[in-house]
Coordinates of N, CA, C and O in Angstrom, one line a residue:
X1 N 0.8 -1.2 0.0 CA 0.0 0.0 0.0 C 0.9 1.2 0.0 O 1.8 1.3 0.7
X2 N 0.5 2.2 -0.8 CA 1.3 3.5 -1.0 C 1.0 4.4 0.2 O -0.3 4.6 0.5
X3 N 2.0 4.8 0.9 CA 1.8 5.8 2.0 C 1.3 7.2 1.5 O 1.7 7.6 0.5
X4 N 0.4 7.7 2.2 CA -0.2 9.0 1.8 C -0.3 9.9 3.0 O -0.4 9.4 4.2
X5 N -0.2 11.3 2.7 CA -0.4 12.2 3.8 C -1.2 13.4 3.2 O -1.1 13.8 2.0
X6 N -2.1 14.0 4.1 CA -2.8 15.1 3.6 C -2.0 16.4 3.5 O -1.0 16.5 4.3
X7 N -2.3 17.2 2.5 CA -1.6 18.5 2.3 C -1.5 19.3 3.6 O -0.5 19.9 4.0
X8 N -2.6 19.3 4.3 CA -2.7 20.1 5.6 C -1.7 19.7 6.6 O -1.3 20.4 7.4
X9 N -1.3 18.4 6.6 CA -0.2 17.9 7.5 C 1.2 18.6 7.3 O 2.0 18.6 8.2
X10 N 1.4 19.2 6.1 CA 2.6 19.9 5.8 C 2.4 21.4 5.9 O 3.5 22.1 5.7
X11 N 1.4 21.8 6.2 CA 1.1 23.3 6.2 C 1.8 24.0 7.3 O 1.9 23.6 8.4
X12 N 2.5 25.1 7.0 CA 3.3 25.9 7.9 C 3.0 27.4 7.7 O 2.7 27.8 6.6
X13 N 3.1 28.1 8.8 CA 3.0 29.6 8.7 C 4.1 30.3 9.4 O 4.7 29.8 10.4
X14 N 4.5 31.4 8.9 CA 5.5 32.2 9.5 C 5.0 33.6 9.3 O 4.7 34.1 8.2
X15 N 5.0 34.4 10.4 CA 4.6 35.8 10.3 C 5.7 36.7 10.9 O 6.3 36.4 11.9
X16 N 6.0 37.7 10.1 CA 7.0 38.7 10.7 C 6.7 40.1 10.3 O 5.8 40.4 9.4
X17 N 7.3 41.0 10.9 CA 7.1 42.5 10.7 C 8.3 43.0 9.9 O 9.4 42.6 10.1
X18 N 8.0 43.9 8.9 CA 9.1 44.6 8.2 C 9.7 45.7 9.0 O 9.0 46.6 9.4
X19 N 11.0 45.6 9.2 CA 11.7 46.7 10.0 C 12.6 47.3 9.1 O 13.0 46.9 8.0
X20 N 13.2 48.5 9.5 CA 14.1 49.3 8.6 C 15.3 48.5 8.1 O 15.8 48.7 7.1
X21 N 15.8 47.5 8.9 CA 16.9 46.7 8.4 C 16.6 45.7 7.4 O 17.5 45.1 6.8
X22 N 15.3 45.5 7.1 CA 14.8 44.6 6.2 C 14.5 45.1 4.8 O 14.2 44.4 3.9
X23 N 14.8 46.4 4.6 CA 14.3 47.0 3.4 C 15.4 47.4 2.5 O 16.6 47.6 2.9
X24 N 15.1 47.6 1.2 CA 16.0 48.0 0.1 C 16.0 49.6 0.0 O 15.4 50.2 0.9
X25 N 16.6 50.1 -1.0 CA 16.7 51.6 -1.1 C 15.3 52.2 -1.5 O 15.2 53.5 -1.6
X26 N 14.3 51.4 -1.8 CA 13.0 51.9 -2.1 C 12.1 51.8 -0.8 O 10.8 52.0 -0.9
X27 N 12.7 51.5 0.3 CA 11.9 51.3 1.6 C 10.8 50.2 1.5 O 9.9 50.3 2.1
X28 N 11.1 49.2 0.7 CA 10.2 48.0 0.7 C 11.1 46.8 1.0 O 12.3 46.9 0.9
X29 N 10.4 45.7 1.4 CA 11.2 44.5 1.8 C 12.2 44.1 0.8 O 11.7 43.9 -0.4
X30 N 13.4 43.8 1.2 CA 14.4 43.4 0.2 C 14.0 42.0 -0.2 O 13.7 41.0 0.5
X31 N 14.0 41.8 -1.6 CA 13.6 40.5 -2.2 C 14.4 39.3 -1.7 O 13.9 38.2 -1.6
X32 N 15.7 39.5 -1.6 CA 16.5 38.4 -1.1 C 16.2 37.9 0.3 O 16.3 36.7 0.6
X33 N 15.8 38.8 1.1 CA 15.3 38.4 2.5 C 14.1 37.6 2.4 O 13.9 36.6 3.1
X34 N 13.2 38.1 1.6 CA 11.9 37.3 1.4 C 12.2 35.9 0.8 O 11.6 34.9 1.2
X35 N 13.1 35.8 -0.1 CA 13.4 34.5 -0.7 C 14.0 33.6 0.3 O 13.7 32.3 0.3
X36 N 14.9 34.1 1.2 CA 15.4 33.2 2.3 C 14.3 32.7 3.2 O 14.3 31.5 3.6
X37 N 13.4 33.6 3.5 CA 12.2 33.2 4.3 C 11.4 32.0 3.6 O 10.9 31.1 4.2
X38 N 11.2 32.2 2.3 CA 10.5 31.3 1.5 C 11.1 29.9 1.5 O 10.4 29.0 1.7
X39 N 12.4 29.9 1.3 CA 13.1 28.6 1.3 C 13.1 27.9 2.7 O 12.9 26.8 2.8
X40 N 13.1 28.8 3.6 CA 13.1 28.3 5.1 C 11.8 27.6 5.4 O 11.8 26.4 5.8
X41 N 10.7 28.3 5.1 CA 9.4 27.7 5.5 C 9.1 26.6 4.6 O 8.5 25.5 5.0
X42 N 9.5 26.6 3.3 CA 9.2 25.5 2.3 C 10.0 24.3 2.8 O 9.4 23.2 2.7
X43 N 11.2 24.4 3.3 CA 11.9 23.3 3.8 C 11.3 22.6 5.0 O 11.3 21.4 5.1
X44 N 10.6 23.3 5.8 CA 9.9 22.8 6.9 C 8.7 22.0 6.4 O 8.4 20.9 6.9
X45 N 7.9 22.5 5.5 CA 6.8 21.7 5.0 C 7.2 20.5 4.4 O 6.6 19.4 4.5
X46 N 8.3 20.5 3.5 CA 8.9 19.3 2.9 C 9.2 18.3 3.9 O 8.8 17.0 3.9
X47 N 10.0 18.6 5.1 CA 10.4 17.7 6.1 C 9.1 17.2 6.8 O 9.2 16.0 7.2
X48 N 8.1 18.0 7.1 CA 6.9 17.5 7.8 C 6.2 16.4 6.9 O 5.7 15.5 7.4
X49 N 6.2 16.7 5.6 CA 5.5 15.7 4.7 C 6.2 14.4 4.7 O 5.6 13.3 4.8
X50 N 7.5 14.4 4.5 CA 8.2 13.1 4.4 C 8.9 12.5 5.7 O 9.2 11.4 5.7
X51 N 8.9 13.4 6.7 CA 9.5 13.0 8.0 C 10.9 12.5 7.9 O 11.3 11.5 8.4
X52 N 11.6 13.2 7.0 CA 13.0 12.9 6.7 C 13.8 14.2 6.4 O 13.1 15.2 6.3
X53 N 15.1 14.2 6.3 CA 15.8 15.3 5.8 C 15.4 15.5 4.3 O 15.2 14.6 3.6
X54 N 15.3 16.9 4.0 CA 14.9 17.2 2.6 C 15.7 18.3 2.2 O 15.9 19.3 3.0
X55 N 16.2 18.3 0.9 CA 17.1 19.4 0.5 C 16.3 20.1 -0.7 O 15.6 19.5 -1.4
X56 N 16.7 21.4 -0.9 CA 16.1 22.2 -1.9 C 16.7 21.6 -3.3 O 17.9 21.7 -3.4
X57 N 16.0 21.2 -4.1 CA 16.4 20.8 -5.5 C 16.4 21.9 -6.4 O 17.3 22.1 -7.3
X58 N 15.3 22.7 -6.3 CA 15.3 24.0 -7.1 C 14.2 24.9 -6.5 O 13.2 24.6 -5.9
X59 N 14.5 26.2 -6.7 CA 13.5 27.2 -6.6 C 12.9 27.5 -7.9 O 13.6 28.0 -8.8
X60 N 11.7 26.9 -8.2 CA 11.1 26.8 -9.5 C 10.7 28.2 -10.0 O 10.8 28.6 -11.1
X61 N 10.1 29.0 -9.0 CA 9.6 30.3 -9.4 C 9.4 31.1 -8.0 O 9.1 30.5 -7.0
X62 N 9.7 32.4 -8.1 CA 9.3 33.4 -7.1 C 8.7 34.5 -7.8 O 9.5 35.2 -8.7
X63 N 7.5 34.7 -7.7 CA 6.8 35.9 -8.4 C 6.5 37.0 -7.4 O 5.6 36.8 -6.5
X64 N 7.2 38.1 -7.5 CA 6.9 39.3 -6.7 C 5.8 40.0 -7.3 O 5.9 40.5 -8.4
X65 N 4.6 40.0 -6.7 CA 3.5 40.6 -7.2 C 3.2 42.1 -6.9 O 2.6 42.8 -7.6
X66 N 3.7 42.4 -5.7 CA 3.6 43.9 -5.2 C 4.7 44.1 -4.1 O 5.2 43.2 -3.5
X67 N 5.2 45.4 -4.1 CA 6.1 45.7 -3.0 C 5.5 45.6 -1.6 O 4.3 45.8 -1.5
X68 N 6.4 45.2 -0.7 CA 5.9 45.2 0.8 C 6.6 46.3 1.5 O 7.8 46.3 1.7
X69 N 5.8 47.3 2.0 CA 6.3 48.4 2.7 C 6.6 48.1 4.2 O 6.1 47.1 4.7
X70 N 7.2 49.1 4.9 CA 7.5 48.9 6.3 C 6.3 48.9 7.2 O 6.4 48.5 8.3
X71 N 5.2 49.4 6.7 CA 4.0 49.4 7.5 C 3.3 48.1 7.5 O 2.2 48.0 8.1
X72 N 4.0 47.1 6.9 CA 3.2 45.8 6.7 C 3.8 44.7 7.6 O 5.0 44.7 8.0
X73 N 2.9 43.7 7.9 CA 3.3 42.5 8.4 C 3.2 41.5 7.3 O 2.5 41.8 6.3
X74 N 4.0 40.4 7.3 CA 4.1 39.4 6.2 C 3.8 38.1 6.8 O 4.4 37.7 7.8
X75 N 2.9 37.3 6.2 CA 2.6 36.0 6.6 C 3.0 35.1 5.4 O 2.3 35.2 4.3
X76 N 3.8 34.1 5.6 CA 4.1 33.1 4.6 C 3.3 31.9 5.0 O 3.4 31.4 6.2
X77 N 2.7 31.2 4.0 CA 2.0 30.0 4.2 C 2.5 29.0 3.2 O 2.6 29.3 2.0
X78 N 2.9 27.8 3.7 CA 3.4 26.8 2.8 C 2.9 25.4 3.0 O 2.4 25.2 4.1
X79 N 2.8 24.6 1.9 CA 2.4 23.2 2.0 C 2.8 22.5 0.8 O 3.1 23.0 -0.3
X80 N 2.9 21.2 0.9 CA 3.3 20.3 -0.2 C 2.0 20.2 -1.1 O 1.0 19.8 -0.7
X81 N 2.2 20.3 -2.4 CA 1.1 20.3 -3.3 C 1.1 19.1 -4.2 O 0.1 18.7 -4.7
X82 N 2.3 18.5 -4.3 CA 2.5 17.4 -5.3 C 3.7 16.6 -5.0 O 4.8 17.1 -4.4
X83 N 3.7 15.4 -5.2 CA 4.9 14.5 -5.0 C 5.2 13.6 -6.2 O 4.3 13.2 -6.9
X84 N 6.6 13.4 -6.4 CA 7.0 12.4 -7.3 C 7.4 11.2 -6.5 O 6.9 10.9 -5.4
X85 N 8.4 10.5 -7.0 CA 8.9 9.3 -6.2 C 9.6 9.8 -4.9 O 9.4 9.3 -3.9
X86 N 10.6 10.7 -5.1 CA 11.4 11.2 -4.0 C 11.4 12.7 -3.9 O 11.9 13.2 -3.0
X87 N 10.6 13.3 -4.8 CA 10.5 14.8 -4.8 C 9.2 15.3 -4.3 O 8.2 14.6 -4.4
X88 N 9.2 16.6 -3.8 CA 8.0 17.2 -3.4 C 7.9 18.6 -3.9 O 8.9 19.4 -3.8
X89 N 6.9 19.1 -4.5 CA 6.7 20.4 -4.9 C 6.0 21.1 -3.6 O 5.0 20.6 -3.2
X90 N 6.6 22.3 -3.3 CA 6.0 23.0 -2.1 C 5.6 24.4 -2.7 O 6.3 25.0 -3.4
X91 N 4.4 24.8 -2.3 CA 3.9 26.1 -2.7 C 4.0 27.0 -1.5 O 3.7 26.6 -0.3
X92 N 4.5 28.2 -1.7 CA 4.5 29.2 -0.7 C 3.7 30.5 -1.2 O 3.9 31.0 -2.2
X93 N 2.8 30.9 -0.3 CA 2.0 32.0 -0.5 C 2.4 33.1 0.5 O 2.5 32.9 1.6
X94 N 2.7 34.4 -0.1 CA 3.1 35.5 0.8 C 1.9 36.5 0.8 O 1.5 37.1 -0.1
X95 N 1.4 36.6 2.0 CA 0.2 37.6 2.3 C 0.8 38.7 3.1 O 1.4 38.6 4.2
X96 N 0.6 40.0 2.6 CA 1.0 41.1 3.3 C -0.3 41.8 3.9 O -1.3 41.8 3.3
X97 N -0.1 42.3 5.1 CA -1.2 43.0 5.8 C -0.7 44.4 6.2 O 0.2 44.4 7.0
X98 N -1.4 45.4 5.8 CA -1.0 46.7 6.3 C -1.5 46.8 7.7 O -2.6 46.6 8.1
X99 N -0.5 47.2 8.6 CA -0.8 47.1 10.0 C -1.7 48.3 10.5 O -2.3 48.2 11.5
X100 N -1.8 49.3 9.7 CA -2.7 50.4 10.0 C -4.1 50.2 9.6 O -5.1 50.5 10.3
X101 N -4.3 49.7 8.3 CA -5.6 49.6 7.8 C -6.2 48.1 7.9 O -7.4 48.0 7.8
X102 N -5.3 47.2 8.0 CA -5.8 45.8 8.0 C -6.0 45.2 6.6 O -6.4 44.0 6.5
X103 N -5.7 45.9 5.6 CA -5.9 45.5 4.2 C -4.8 44.4 3.9 O -3.7 44.5 4.2
X104 N -5.3 43.3 3.3 CA -4.4 42.2 3.0 C -4.4 42.0 1.4 O -5.3 42.2 0.7
X105 N -3.2 41.6 1.0 CA -2.9 41.3 -0.5 C -2.0 40.1 -0.6 O -1.2 39.8 0.3
X106 N -2.1 39.4 -1.7 CA -1.1 38.4 -2.0 C 0.1 39.2 -2.6 O 0.0 39.8 -3.7
X107 N 1.2 39.2 -2.0 CA 2.4 39.9 -2.4 C 3.4 39.1 -3.3 O 4.1 39.7 -4.0
X108 N 3.3 37.8 -3.0 CA 4.2 37.0 -3.8 C 3.8 35.5 -3.7 O 3.0 35.1 -2.8
X109 N 4.1 34.7 -4.7 CA 3.9 33.3 -4.7 C 5.2 32.6 -5.1 O 6.1 33.2 -5.9
X110 N 5.4 31.4 -4.7 CA 6.6 30.6 -5.1 C 6.3 29.1 -5.1 O 5.6 28.6 -4.3
X111 N 7.1 28.5 -6.0 CA 7.0 27.0 -6.0 C 8.5 26.5 -5.9 O 9.4 27.0 -6.6
X112 N 8.7 25.6 -5.1 CA 10.1 25.0 -4.8 C 10.0 23.5 -4.9 O 8.9 22.9 -4.6
X113 N 11.0 22.8 -5.2 CA 11.1 21.4 -5.2 C 12.2 20.9 -4.2 O 13.3 21.4 -4.2
X114 N 11.7 20.0 -3.5 CA 12.6 19.3 -2.4 C 12.7 17.9 -2.7 O 11.8 17.2 -3.2
X115 N 13.9 17.3 -2.3 CA 14.1 15.8 -2.4 C 14.3 15.3 -1.0 O 15.1 15.9 -0.3
X116 N 13.7 14.2 -0.7 CA 13.8 13.6 0.6 C 15.1 12.6 0.5 O 15.3 12.0 -0.5
X117 N 15.9 12.6 1.6 CA 17.1 11.9 1.7 C 17.1 10.9 2.8 O 16.6 11.2 3.8
X118 N 17.6 9.7 2.5 CA 17.7 8.7 3.5 C 19.0 8.9 4.3 O 19.8 9.9 4.2
X119 N 19.3 8.1 5.3 CA 20.5 8.2 6.2 C 21.8 8.2 5.3 O 22.8 8.8 5.7
X120 N 21.8 7.5 4.1 CA 22.9 7.5 3.2 C 23.0 8.7 2.3 O 23.9 8.8 1.4
X121 N 22.2 9.7 2.5 CA 22.1 10.9 1.8 C 21.7 10.7 0.3 O 22.0 11.6 -0.6
X122 N 21.0 9.6 0.0 CA 20.5 9.3 -1.2 C 19.0 9.5 -1.3 O 18.3 9.3 -0.2
X123 N 18.4 9.9 -2.4 CA 16.9 10.1 -2.5 C 16.2 8.9 -2.1 O 16.5 7.7 -2.4
X124 N 15.0 9.1 -1.3 CA 14.2 8.0 -0.9 C 12.7 8.3 -1.3 O 12.4 9.5 -1.4
X125 N 11.9 7.3 -1.4 CA 10.5 7.6 -1.7 C 9.8 8.5 -0.6 O 10.1 8.4 0.6
X126 N 8.8 9.2 -1.1 CA 8.0 10.1 -0.2 C 6.6 9.6 -0.3 O 6.1 9.1 -1.3
X127 N 5.8 10.0 0.8 CA 4.3 9.7 0.7 C 3.7 10.5 -0.4 O 4.1 11.6 -0.7
X128 N 2.6 10.0 -1.0 CA 1.8 10.8 -1.9 C 1.0 11.8 -1.1 O 0.7 11.6 0.1
X129 N 0.7 13.0 -1.7 CA 0.0 14.0 -1.0 C -1.4 14.0 -1.5 O -1.8 13.7 -2.6
X130 N -2.3 14.1 -0.5 CA -3.8 14.2 -0.7 C -4.3 15.5 -0.5 O -4.3 16.1 0.7
X131 N -4.7 16.2 -1.6 CA -5.3 17.6 -1.4 C -6.7 17.5 -0.9 O -7.5 16.5 -1.3
X132 N -7.2 18.5 -0.2 CA -8.6 18.5 0.3 C -9.3 19.8 -0.1 O -10.4 19.8 -0.5
X133 N -8.7 20.9 0.2 CA -9.3 22.2 0.0 C -9.4 22.5 -1.5 O -8.6 22.0 -2.3
X134 N -10.2 23.5 -1.9 CA -10.2 23.9 -3.3 C -8.9 24.3 -3.8 O -8.4 24.0 -4.9
X135 N -8.2 25.2 -2.9 CA -6.8 25.6 -3.3 C -5.9 24.5 -3.5 O -5.1 24.5 -4.5
X136 N -5.8 23.6 -2.5 CA -4.9 22.4 -2.6 C -5.2 21.6 -3.9 O -4.3 21.2 -4.6
X137 N -6.5 21.3 -4.2 CA -6.9 20.5 -5.3 C -6.4 21.2 -6.6 O -5.8 20.6 -7.5
X138 N -6.7 22.5 -6.7 CA -6.3 23.3 -7.9 C -4.8 23.2 -8.1 O -4.4 22.9 -9.3
X139 N -4.0 23.4 -7.0 CA -2.5 23.4 -7.2 C -2.1 22.0 -7.5 O -1.1 21.8 -8.3
X140 N -2.7 21.0 -6.9 CA -2.4 19.6 -7.2 C -2.6 19.2 -8.7 O -1.8 18.6 -9.3
X141 N -3.8 19.6 -9.2 CA -4.1 19.2 -10.6 C -3.3 19.9 -11.6 O -3.0 19.5 -12.7
X142 N -2.8 21.1 -11.3 CA -1.9 21.9 -12.2 C -0.4 21.6 -12.1 O 0.5 22.1 -12.8
X143 N -0.1 20.7 -11.1 CA 1.4 20.4 -10.8 C 2.0 19.6 -11.9 O 3.3 19.8 -12.0
X144 N 1.3 18.7 -12.6 CA 2.0 18.0 -13.6 C 2.6 18.8 -14.7 O 3.7 18.6 -15.1
X145 N 1.9 19.9 -15.1 CA 2.4 20.8 -16.1 C 3.7 21.5 -15.5 O 4.6 21.7 -16.3
X146 N 3.6 21.9 -14.3 CA 4.9 22.5 -13.7 C 6.1 21.6 -13.6 O 7.2 22.0 -13.9
X147 N 5.7 20.3 -13.3 CA 6.8 19.3 -13.3 C 7.5 19.1 -14.6 O 8.7 18.9 -14.7
X148 N 6.6 19.1 -15.6 CA 7.2 18.9 -17.0 C 8.1 20.2 -17.4 O 9.1 20.0 -17.9
X149 N 7.6 21.3 -17.0 CA 8.5 22.5 -17.3 C 9.8 22.5 -16.5 O 10.8 22.8 -17.1
X150 N 9.8 21.9 -15.3 CA 11.0 21.8 -14.4 C 11.9 20.8 -15.1 O 13.1 21.0 -15.2
X151 N 11.4 19.6 -15.6 CA 12.3 18.7 -16.3 C 12.9 19.3 -17.5 O 14.1 19.1 -17.7
X152 N 12.1 20.0 -18.3 CA 12.7 20.6 -19.5 C 13.7 21.7 -19.2 O 14.8 21.8 -19.7
X153 N 13.4 22.5 -18.1 CA 14.4 23.6 -17.7 C 15.7 23.0 -17.1 O 16.8 23.4 -17.5
X154 N 15.6 21.8 -16.4 CA 16.8 21.2 -15.9 C 17.6 20.6 -17.0 O 18.8 20.7 -17.0
X155 N 17.0 20.0 -18.0 CA 17.8 19.5 -19.2 C 18.5 20.6 -19.9 O 19.6 20.5 -20.3
X156 N 17.8 21.8 -20.1 CA 18.4 22.9 -20.6 C 19.5 23.5 -19.8 O 20.6 24.0 -20.4
X157 N 19.3 23.5 -18.5 CA 20.4 24.0 -17.7 C 21.7 23.1 -17.7 O 22.8 23.7 -17.7
X158 N 21.4 21.8 -17.8 CA 22.6 20.9 -17.9 C 23.3 21.1 -19.2 O 24.6 21.1 -19.3
X159 N 22.6 21.3 -20.3 CA 23.3 21.6 -21.6 C 24.0 22.9 -21.5 O 25.2 23.0 -22.0
X160 N 23.5 23.9 -20.9 CA 24.1 25.2 -20.7 C 25.4 25.1 -19.9 O 26.4 25.7 -20.2
X161 N 25.3 24.3 -18.8 CA 26.4 24.2 -17.9 C 27.6 23.5 -18.6 O 28.7 23.8 -18.4
X162 N 27.4 22.6 -19.5 CA 28.4 21.9 -20.3 C 29.1 22.8 -21.1 O 30.3 22.7 -21.4
X163 N 28.5 23.9 -21.6 CA 29.0 24.9 -22.4 C 29.9 25.9 -21.6 O 30.9 26.4 -22.2
X164 N 29.6 26.1 -20.4 CA 30.3 27.1 -19.6 C 31.8 26.7 -19.2 O 32.0 25.5 -19.0
X165 N 32.7 27.6 -19.1 CA 34.0 27.2 -18.6 C 34.1 27.3 -17.1 O 33.3 28.0 -16.4
X166 N 35.1 26.7 -16.5 CA 35.4 26.8 -15.1 C 36.6 27.5 -14.8 O 37.0 27.7 -13.7
X167 N 37.3 28.1 -15.8 CA 38.6 28.8 -15.5 C 38.2 30.3 -15.2 O 37.1 30.7 -15.7
X168 N 39.1 30.9 -14.5 CA 38.9 32.3 -14.1 C 39.3 33.2 -15.3 O 40.2 32.8 -16.0
X169 N 38.7 34.3 -15.4 CA 39.0 35.2 -16.6 C 40.5 35.7 -16.6 O 40.9 36.0 -17.7
X170 N 41.2 35.7 -15.4 CA 42.5 36.2 -15.4 C 43.5 35.1 -15.6 O 44.7 35.3 -15.5
X171 N 43.0 33.9 -15.8 CA 44.0 32.8 -16.0 C 44.4 32.6 -17.5 O 43.7 32.9 -18.3

């Protein structure tokens, strides 16, 4: 029998406030800081789903939809949307809330792929994910197309890497 886990079992939340040390020269949240938070929470969702060590195989996309000002709090929500044999697609939704007005918006979305590792640091099978909510079901159904795009992009990246040199320009 194939092991299964509900998407909600991998769901994680992280909320933080944007401070002056978190912003760029436009006084909005620095994108690199948000990307680090996204990878962090996605890694927790992946580990909760497979109950093993999981490593980031790729950050498939990060779409910044709107700037996040210092007057905002930011809530990241993540969960596993789809699984392969040893890989897991994790979705991260970034919700910003204006602390003065209470207005909320989707500020960014992201898809990442993680691979579960055994004690020997080699990929191991993961449980299938079972979506329940409308959002989980929609993301699950559209995951096959994203997986195909990832495979194609990875093949192209390998070809590109074969073309690149490893020598330094001053050598």
